[in-house]
Amino acid sequence: MNGRDRDAEGRARSARPRDGLGRPLAYGEAGVERQPEGVVRTPAETVEQAQRLLDAGMPFHAHEVFEDAWKSGPATEAALWRALAQLAVGLTHAARGNAVGGARLLRRGAAALAGTGEGAGAAGTAGGGAPYGIDVPGLVRWARELAGRVEAGAAVDAAAEAPRLGPPRDRP
């Protein structure tokens, strides 16, 4: 028997605590509560929960919310949720200081997302438009611009760089 942590089905799962960017900490250290896996949410709940986590500077955790939607939702929506998960992981890597991986995932997610939005008849729309109110063109611009800054050596604060998933809202 090896010493790896396992879930109820015997799959390897690290029980180590994690920080806000999902990095493993030493056993016994205080970490950030993990997102439960396999939660089925409505698209609106997915967007709301992910935005809350992004705003809190926790893109790794937001990626897990998007991953749940991608894996539990209809196959016709998988590309949308997978692209959003890639953007969240790209922001995670960029905030961790991994410029190459961060920029690569931001660009990959932007390219994939560009194929799911305006005019593409994406899930949650009537003949195209903003799927579930998600600002696809704005997110694509955000990801490409951030990827360029990351490649140029910019330090990234995950909360300060958190994208708006929907249209910009008025802030008090």
CSV table of C-alpha atoms in Angstrom, one decimal:
chain,number,residue,atom,x,y,z
A,1,MET,CA,0.0,0.0,0.0
A,2,ASN,CA,1.4,3.4,-0.9
A,3,GLY,CA,0.9,6.5,1.2
A,4,ARG,CA,-1.1,8.4,-1.4
A,5,ASP,CA,-4.4,10.0,-0.4
A,6,ARG,CA,-7.4,8.4,-2.1
A,7,ASP,CA,-11.0,9.2,-2.5
A,8,ALA,CA,-13.9,6.8,-1.8
A,9,GLU,CA,-13.5,5.3,-5.3
A,10,GLY,CA,-9.8,4.8,-4.9
A,11,ARG,CA,-8.6,7.6,-7.1
A,12,ALA,CA,-5.6,9.6,-6.0
A,13,ARG,CA,-6.6,12.8,-4.3
A,14,SER,CA,-4.3,15.1,-2.4
A,15,ALA,CA,-5.7,15.9,1.0
A,16,ARG,CA,-3.0,18.6,1.5
A,17,PRO,CA,-4.3,22.0,2.3
A,18,ARG,CA,-4.0,24.6,-0.5
A,19,ASP,CA,-3.5,28.3,-0.6
A,20,GLY,CA,-5.8,30.8,-2.5
A,21,LEU,CA,-4.0,30.0,-5.8
A,22,GLY,CA,-4.4,26.3,-5.3
A,23,ARG,CA,-0.8,25.6,-4.4
A,24,PRO,CA,-0.3,22.7,-2.0
A,25,LEU,CA,0.8,23.6,1.5
A,26,ALA,CA,2.3,21.3,4.1
A,27,TYR,CA,0.0,18.9,5.9
A,28,GLY,CA,-1.3,20.6,9.1
A,29,GLU,CA,-1.0,24.2,7.7
A,30,ALA,CA,-4.1,26.3,7.5
A,31,GLY,CA,-5.3,26.6,3.9
A,32,VAL,CA,-8.2,27.9,1.9
A,33,GLU,CA,-11.3,25.7,1.8
A,34,ARG,CA,-11.4,23.7,-1.4
A,35,GLN,CA,-14.2,23.7,-3.9
A,36,PRO,CA,-16.3,20.5,-3.7
A,37,GLU,CA,-15.9,18.5,-6.9
A,38,GLY,CA,-18.8,17.2,-9.0
A,39,VAL,CA,-21.3,19.9,-8.0
A,40,VAL,CA,-24.1,20.3,-10.6
A,41,ARG,CA,-25.1,23.9,-10.9
A,42,THR,CA,-27.3,25.8,-13.3
A,43,PRO,CA,-25.3,28.0,-15.8
A,44,ALA,CA,-26.4,31.1,-13.9
A,45,GLU,CA,-25.1,29.6,-10.6
A,46,THR,CA,-21.9,28.6,-12.3
A,47,VAL,CA,-21.2,32.1,-13.6
A,48,GLU,CA,-22.2,33.7,-10.2
A,49,GLN,CA,-20.0,31.3,-8.2
A,50,ALA,CA,-17.0,31.6,-10.5
A,51,GLN,CA,-17.2,35.4,-10.5
A,52,ARG,CA,-17.3,35.5,-6.7
A,53,LEU,CA,-14.1,33.3,-6.6
A,54,LEU,CA,-12.4,35.4,-9.3
A,55,ASP,CA,-13.2,38.6,-7.5
A,56,ALA,CA,-11.7,37.0,-4.3
A,57,GLY,CA,-8.4,36.3,-6.2
A,58,MET,CA,-9.1,32.6,-6.3
A,59,PRO,CA,-9.0,31.7,-10.0
A,60,PHE,CA,-7.9,28.1,-9.3
A,61,HIS,CA,-11.1,27.6,-7.4
A,62,ALA,CA,-13.1,29.3,-10.2
A,63,HIS,CA,-11.6,26.8,-12.6
A,64,GLU,CA,-13.0,24.0,-10.6
A,65,VAL,CA,-16.5,25.5,-10.8
A,66,PHE,CA,-16.1,25.8,-14.6
A,67,GLU,CA,-14.8,22.2,-14.7
A,68,ASP,CA,-17.9,20.9,-12.9
A,69,ALA,CA,-20.1,22.7,-15.5
A,70,TRP,CA,-18.0,21.3,-18.4
A,71,LYS,CA,-18.1,17.7,-17.1
A,72,SER,CA,-21.7,17.6,-15.9
A,73,GLY,CA,-23.5,19.8,-18.5
A,74,PRO,CA,-24.6,19.0,-22.0
A,75,ALA,CA,-21.9,18.1,-24.5
A,76,THR,CA,-23.0,21.1,-26.6
A,77,GLU,CA,-21.8,23.4,-23.8
A,78,ALA,CA,-18.5,21.7,-23.0
A,79,ALA,CA,-16.4,24.0,-25.2
A,80,LEU,CA,-17.7,27.1,-23.5
A,81,TRP,CA,-17.0,25.9,-19.9
A,82,ARG,CA,-13.7,24.3,-20.8
A,83,ALA,CA,-12.5,27.6,-22.4
A,84,LEU,CA,-13.5,29.5,-19.3
A,85,ALA,CA,-11.7,27.0,-17.1
A,86,GLN,CA,-8.6,27.5,-19.3
A,87,LEU,CA,-8.8,31.3,-18.7
A,88,ALA,CA,-9.0,30.7,-15.0
A,89,VAL,CA,-6.1,28.4,-14.9
A,90,GLY,CA,-4.1,30.8,-17.1
A,91,LEU,CA,-4.7,33.5,-14.6
A,92,THR,CA,-3.7,31.1,-11.8
A,93,HIS,CA,-0.4,30.3,-13.4
A,94,ALA,CA,0.3,34.0,-14.2
A,95,ALA,CA,-0.4,34.9,-10.6
A,96,ARG,CA,1.9,32.2,-9.4
A,97,GLY,CA,4.7,33.7,-11.6
A,98,ASN,CA,4.6,31.1,-14.4
A,99,ALA,CA,4.6,33.5,-17.3
A,100,VAL,CA,5.0,30.9,-20.0
A,101,GLY,CA,2.2,28.6,-18.8
A,102,GLY,CA,0.0,31.5,-17.9
A,103,ALA,CA,0.3,33.2,-21.2
A,104,ARG,CA,-0.1,29.9,-23.1
A,105,LEU,CA,-3.3,29.0,-21.3
A,106,LEU,CA,-4.8,32.5,-21.5
A,107,ARG,CA,-4.2,32.4,-25.3
A,108,ARG,CA,-5.6,28.9,-25.7
A,109,GLY,CA,-8.7,29.7,-23.6
A,110,ALA,CA,-9.2,33.0,-25.6
A,111,ALA,CA,-9.0,31.1,-28.9
A,112,ALA,CA,-11.4,28.4,-27.8
A,113,LEU,CA,-13.8,31.0,-26.3
A,114,ALA,CA,-13.7,33.0,-29.5
A,115,GLY,CA,-15.2,30.0,-31.2
A,116,THR,CA,-18.2,29.7,-28.8
A,117,GLY,CA,-19.6,33.2,-28.6
A,118,GLU,CA,-21.0,35.9,-30.9
A,119,GLY,CA,-22.6,34.5,-34.0
A,120,ALA,CA,-21.5,30.9,-33.2
A,121,GLY,CA,-24.8,29.8,-31.9
A,122,ALA,CA,-23.3,29.0,-28.5
A,123,ALA,CA,-25.3,27.3,-25.8
A,124,GLY,CA,-27.6,29.5,-23.9
A,125,THR,CA,-28.3,31.8,-26.7
A,126,ALA,CA,-30.9,32.2,-29.4
A,127,GLY,CA,-28.9,32.2,-32.6
A,128,GLY,CA,-25.6,33.5,-31.1
A,129,GLY,CA,-25.0,36.3,-28.7
A,130,ALA,CA,-23.8,36.2,-25.2
A,131,PRO,CA,-24.1,32.7,-23.8
A,132,TYR,CA,-25.6,33.0,-20.3
A,133,GLY,CA,-24.8,36.7,-20.3
A,134,ILE,CA,-21.1,36.0,-20.6
A,135,ASP,CA,-19.2,38.8,-22.3
A,136,VAL,CA,-17.3,36.5,-24.8
A,137,PRO,CA,-15.6,39.3,-26.8
A,138,GLY,CA,-14.6,41.2,-23.6
A,139,LEU,CA,-13.1,38.0,-22.1
A,140,VAL,CA,-11.2,37.2,-25.3
A,141,ARG,CA,-9.8,40.8,-25.3
A,142,TRP,CA,-8.9,40.6,-21.6
A,143,ALA,CA,-7.1,37.2,-21.9
A,144,ARG,CA,-5.1,38.3,-25.0
A,145,GLU,CA,-4.1,41.6,-23.4
A,146,LEU,CA,-3.1,39.9,-20.1
A,147,ALA,CA,-1.2,37.2,-21.9
A,148,GLY,CA,0.9,39.9,-23.6
A,149,ARG,CA,1.6,41.7,-20.4
A,150,VAL,CA,2.5,38.4,-18.6
A,151,GLU,CA,5.0,37.6,-21.4
A,152,ALA,CA,6.5,41.0,-21.1
A,153,GLY,CA,7.2,40.3,-17.4
A,154,ALA,CA,4.3,41.9,-15.6
A,155,ALA,CA,3.6,40.7,-12.1
A,156,VAL,CA,0.0,39.6,-11.7
A,157,ASP,CA,-2.3,40.0,-8.8
A,158,ALA,CA,-5.2,37.5,-9.3
A,159,ALA,CA,-7.8,39.7,-7.6
A,160,ALA,CA,-6.8,42.9,-9.3
A,161,GLU,CA,-6.7,41.2,-12.7
A,162,ALA,CA,-10.0,39.3,-12.3
A,163,PRO,CA,-12.1,39.5,-15.4
A,164,ARG,CA,-15.8,40.4,-15.5
A,165,LEU,CA,-17.6,37.4,-16.9
A,166,GLY,CA,-20.7,39.4,-17.8
A,167,PRO,CA,-21.0,42.9,-19.2
A,168,PRO,CA,-19.3,45.6,-17.1
A,169,ARG,CA,-21.5,46.7,-14.2
A,170,ASP,CA,-21.6,50.0,-12.5
A,171,ARG,CA,-19.5,50.0,-9.4
A,172,PRO,CA,-20.4,52.3,-6.4
